[in-house]
Coordinates of C-alpha atoms in Angstrom, one line a residue:
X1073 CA 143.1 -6.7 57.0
X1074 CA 141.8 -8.7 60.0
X1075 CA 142.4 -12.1 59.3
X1076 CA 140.0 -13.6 62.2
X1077 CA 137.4 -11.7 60.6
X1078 CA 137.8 -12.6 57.0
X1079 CA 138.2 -16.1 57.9
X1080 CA 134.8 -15.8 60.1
X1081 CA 132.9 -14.1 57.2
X1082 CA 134.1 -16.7 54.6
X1083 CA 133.5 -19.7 56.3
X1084 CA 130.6 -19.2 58.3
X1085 CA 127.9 -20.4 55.7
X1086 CA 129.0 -23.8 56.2
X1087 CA 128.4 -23.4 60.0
X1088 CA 125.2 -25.2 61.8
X1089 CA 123.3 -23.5 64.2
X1090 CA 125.5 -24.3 67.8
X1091 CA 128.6 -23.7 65.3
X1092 CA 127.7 -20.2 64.5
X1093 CA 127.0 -19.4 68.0
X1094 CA 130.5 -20.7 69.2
X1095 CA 132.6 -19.3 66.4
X1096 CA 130.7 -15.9 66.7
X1097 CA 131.6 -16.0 70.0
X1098 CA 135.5 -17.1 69.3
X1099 CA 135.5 -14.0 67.3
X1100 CA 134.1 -11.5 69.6
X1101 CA 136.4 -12.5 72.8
X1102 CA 139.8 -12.6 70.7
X1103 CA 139.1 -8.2 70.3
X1104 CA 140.0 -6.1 73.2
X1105 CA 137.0 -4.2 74.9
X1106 CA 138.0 -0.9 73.1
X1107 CA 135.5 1.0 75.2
X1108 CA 137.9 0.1 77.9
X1109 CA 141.2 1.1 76.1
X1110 CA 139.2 4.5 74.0
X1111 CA 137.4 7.0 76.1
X1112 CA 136.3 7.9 72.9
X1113 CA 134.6 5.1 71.7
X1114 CA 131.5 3.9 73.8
X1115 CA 131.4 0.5 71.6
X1116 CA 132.3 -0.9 67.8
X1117 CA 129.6 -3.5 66.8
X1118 CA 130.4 -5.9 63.8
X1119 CA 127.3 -6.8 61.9
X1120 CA 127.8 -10.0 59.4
X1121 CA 124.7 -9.7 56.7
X1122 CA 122.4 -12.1 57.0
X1123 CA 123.6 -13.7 59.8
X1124 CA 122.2 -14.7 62.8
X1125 CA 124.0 -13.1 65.9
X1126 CA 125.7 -9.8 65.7
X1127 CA 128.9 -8.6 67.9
X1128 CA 128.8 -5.7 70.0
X1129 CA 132.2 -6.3 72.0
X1130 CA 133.1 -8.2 73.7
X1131 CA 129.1 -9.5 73.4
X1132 CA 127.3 -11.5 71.1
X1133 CA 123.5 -10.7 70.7
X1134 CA 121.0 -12.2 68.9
X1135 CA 120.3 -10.4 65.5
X1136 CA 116.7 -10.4 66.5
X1137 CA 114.5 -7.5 67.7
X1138 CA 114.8 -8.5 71.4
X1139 CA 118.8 -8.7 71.1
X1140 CA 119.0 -5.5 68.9
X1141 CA 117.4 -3.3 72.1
X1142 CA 120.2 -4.0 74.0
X1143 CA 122.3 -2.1 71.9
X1144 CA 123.1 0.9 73.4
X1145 CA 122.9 2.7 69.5
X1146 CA 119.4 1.1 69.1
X1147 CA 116.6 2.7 70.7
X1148 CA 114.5 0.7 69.0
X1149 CA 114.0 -2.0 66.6
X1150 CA 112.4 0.2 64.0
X1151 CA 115.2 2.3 64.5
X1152 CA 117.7 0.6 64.4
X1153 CA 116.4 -1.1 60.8
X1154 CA 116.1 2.7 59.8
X1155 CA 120.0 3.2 61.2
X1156 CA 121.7 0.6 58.9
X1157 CA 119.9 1.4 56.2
X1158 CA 121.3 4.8 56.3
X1159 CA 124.4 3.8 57.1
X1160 CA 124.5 1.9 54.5
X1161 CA 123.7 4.4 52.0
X1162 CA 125.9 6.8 53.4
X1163 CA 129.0 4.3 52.5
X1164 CA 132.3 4.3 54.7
X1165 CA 132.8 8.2 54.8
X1166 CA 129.3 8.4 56.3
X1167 CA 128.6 9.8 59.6
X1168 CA 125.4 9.7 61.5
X1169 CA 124.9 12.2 64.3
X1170 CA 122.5 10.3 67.0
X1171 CA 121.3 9.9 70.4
X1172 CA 121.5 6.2 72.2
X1173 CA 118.7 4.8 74.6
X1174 CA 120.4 6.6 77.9
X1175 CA 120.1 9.8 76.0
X1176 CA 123.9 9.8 75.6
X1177 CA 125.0 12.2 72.3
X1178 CA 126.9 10.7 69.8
X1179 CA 128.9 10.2 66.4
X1180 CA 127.7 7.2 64.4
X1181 CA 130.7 6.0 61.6
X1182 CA 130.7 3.1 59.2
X1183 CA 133.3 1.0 57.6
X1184 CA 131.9 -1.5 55.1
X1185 CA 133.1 -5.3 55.9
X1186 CA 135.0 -6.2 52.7
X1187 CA 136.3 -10.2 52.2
X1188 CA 137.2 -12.1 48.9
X1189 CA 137.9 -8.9 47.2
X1190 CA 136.5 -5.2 47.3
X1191 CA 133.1 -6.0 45.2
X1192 CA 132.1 -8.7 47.7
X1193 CA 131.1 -6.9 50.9
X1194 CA 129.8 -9.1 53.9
X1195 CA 128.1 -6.7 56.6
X1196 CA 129.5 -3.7 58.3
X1197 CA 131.1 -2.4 61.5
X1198 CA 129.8 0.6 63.2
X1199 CA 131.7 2.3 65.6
X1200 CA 130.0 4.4 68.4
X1201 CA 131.8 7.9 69.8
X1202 CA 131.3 10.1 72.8
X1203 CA 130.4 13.6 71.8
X1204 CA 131.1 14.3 75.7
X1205 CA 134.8 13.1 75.5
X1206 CA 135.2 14.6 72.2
X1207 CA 133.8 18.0 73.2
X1208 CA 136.1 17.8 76.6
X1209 CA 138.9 17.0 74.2
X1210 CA 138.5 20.5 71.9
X1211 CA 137.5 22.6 75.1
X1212 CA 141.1 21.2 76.8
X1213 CA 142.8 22.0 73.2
X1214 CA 141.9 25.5 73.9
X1215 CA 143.0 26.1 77.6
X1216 CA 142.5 28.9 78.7
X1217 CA 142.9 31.2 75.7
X1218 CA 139.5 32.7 73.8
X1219 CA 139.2 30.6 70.6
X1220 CA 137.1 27.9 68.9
X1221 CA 138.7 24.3 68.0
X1222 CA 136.5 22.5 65.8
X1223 CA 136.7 18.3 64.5
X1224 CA 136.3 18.7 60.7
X1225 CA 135.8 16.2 57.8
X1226 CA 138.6 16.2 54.9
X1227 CA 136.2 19.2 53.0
X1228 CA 136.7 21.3 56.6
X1229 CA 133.3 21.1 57.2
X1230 CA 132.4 20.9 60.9
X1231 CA 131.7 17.8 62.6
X1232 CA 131.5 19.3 65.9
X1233 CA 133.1 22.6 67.9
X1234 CA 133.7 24.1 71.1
X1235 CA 133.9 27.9 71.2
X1236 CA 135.7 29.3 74.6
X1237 CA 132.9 32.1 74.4
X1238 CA 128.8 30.4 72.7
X1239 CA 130.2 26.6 73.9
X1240 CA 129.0 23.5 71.5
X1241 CA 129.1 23.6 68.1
X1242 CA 127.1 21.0 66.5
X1243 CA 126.9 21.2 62.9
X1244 CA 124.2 18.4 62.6
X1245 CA 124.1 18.7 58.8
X1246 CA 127.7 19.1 58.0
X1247 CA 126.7 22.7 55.8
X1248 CA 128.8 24.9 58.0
X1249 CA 132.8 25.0 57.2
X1250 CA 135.5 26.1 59.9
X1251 CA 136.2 28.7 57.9
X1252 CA 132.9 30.3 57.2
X1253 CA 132.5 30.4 60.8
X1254 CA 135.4 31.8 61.4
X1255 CA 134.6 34.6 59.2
X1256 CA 131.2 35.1 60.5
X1257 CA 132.4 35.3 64.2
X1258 CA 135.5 37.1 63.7
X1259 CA 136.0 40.8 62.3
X1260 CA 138.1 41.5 59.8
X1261 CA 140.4 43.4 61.8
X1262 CA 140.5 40.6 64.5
X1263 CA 144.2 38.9 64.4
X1264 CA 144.0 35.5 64.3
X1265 CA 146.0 32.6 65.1
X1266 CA 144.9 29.4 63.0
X1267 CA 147.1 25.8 64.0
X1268 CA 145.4 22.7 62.3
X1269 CA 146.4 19.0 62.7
X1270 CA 145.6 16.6 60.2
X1271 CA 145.3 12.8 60.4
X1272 CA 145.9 10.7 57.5
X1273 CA 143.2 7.8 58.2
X1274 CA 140.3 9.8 57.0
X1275 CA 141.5 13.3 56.7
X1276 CA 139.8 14.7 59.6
X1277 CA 141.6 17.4 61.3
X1278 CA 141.5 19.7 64.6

């Protein structure tokens, strides 16, 4: 639905070289610096296929190996190439647990770039979480009280936890439900108090 963006991806072919560069540029400083609005998001990246410069708001970098490493989701070239091609694979319900070049945890997600209609796709955009600020977020959820307030995907399995009492949960493989860990911690005369809230984007829930 981002008209800037559709108009970008459907008319850059007919760009030249100094073209591309300026309306690539155009593009990325009409966004807000959501790592500045989100303490959740450390950056979103827009990646046009094929093209020659790639947006990493509210930068443009060169979609060659020397502007990929600046990337903070790249910790190398190699990896990076390896990165997208998951990603890509995965589809726009993917999610790729990773580490960035400071060492920094975090949550990988993909939304496929879409323009001229749903079977013409044009690149992606990846959007880069905190793990830290998501982990501070579930720990605050719980307060004081003894608990465990987990981010789960629209199948309830765990995307990451925070129990009061063992700490992280990091369900790197997405196997492990709330519920079956629920069951597995608690007994079954334990009384428990289950509040879940739901967010119609993507179905996740806390």
């Amino acid at each position: 639905n981002d008209t800037k963006l559709k108009q970008y991806m459907e008319n850059r072919s007919e760009f030249n070289r100094a073209e591309n560069y300026y309306k690539t540029y155009e593009l990325a400083n009409s966004y807000p610096d959501y790592a500045l609005l989100n303490r959740f998001v450390n950056s979103i990246s827009i990646l046009p296929e094929g093209n020659d410069y790639i947006i990493c708001i509210p930068q443009v970098i060169p979609s060659s190996l020397r502007g990929i490493s600046t990337l903070s989701m790249a910790v190398s070239g190699e990896y990076y190439d390896a990165l997208l091609e998951k990603l890509y694979e995965m589809g726009p319900t993917g999610l790729v647990y990773s580490t960035n070049k400071n060492g920094a945890d975090n949550f990988l997600i993909l939304q496929a770039l879409h323009f001229g209609g749903e079977e013409k796709k044009g690149g992606m955009v990846v959007i880069e979480l905190d793990k830290t600020q998501i982990k501070n977020l579930l720990k605050s959820a719980l307060g004081e009280d003894q608990g465990t307030a987990f981010l789960t995907d629209k199948n309830g399995n765990i995307l990451y936890g925070y129990d009061q009492e063992l700490g992280v949960i990091d369900n790197a493989h997405g196997t492990l439900t709330w519920e079956t860990y629920v069951n597995e911690r608690e007994k079954d005369d334990t009384r428990l108090i289950i509040k879940q809230l739901y967010t119609e984007y993507n179905g996740w829930s806390i």
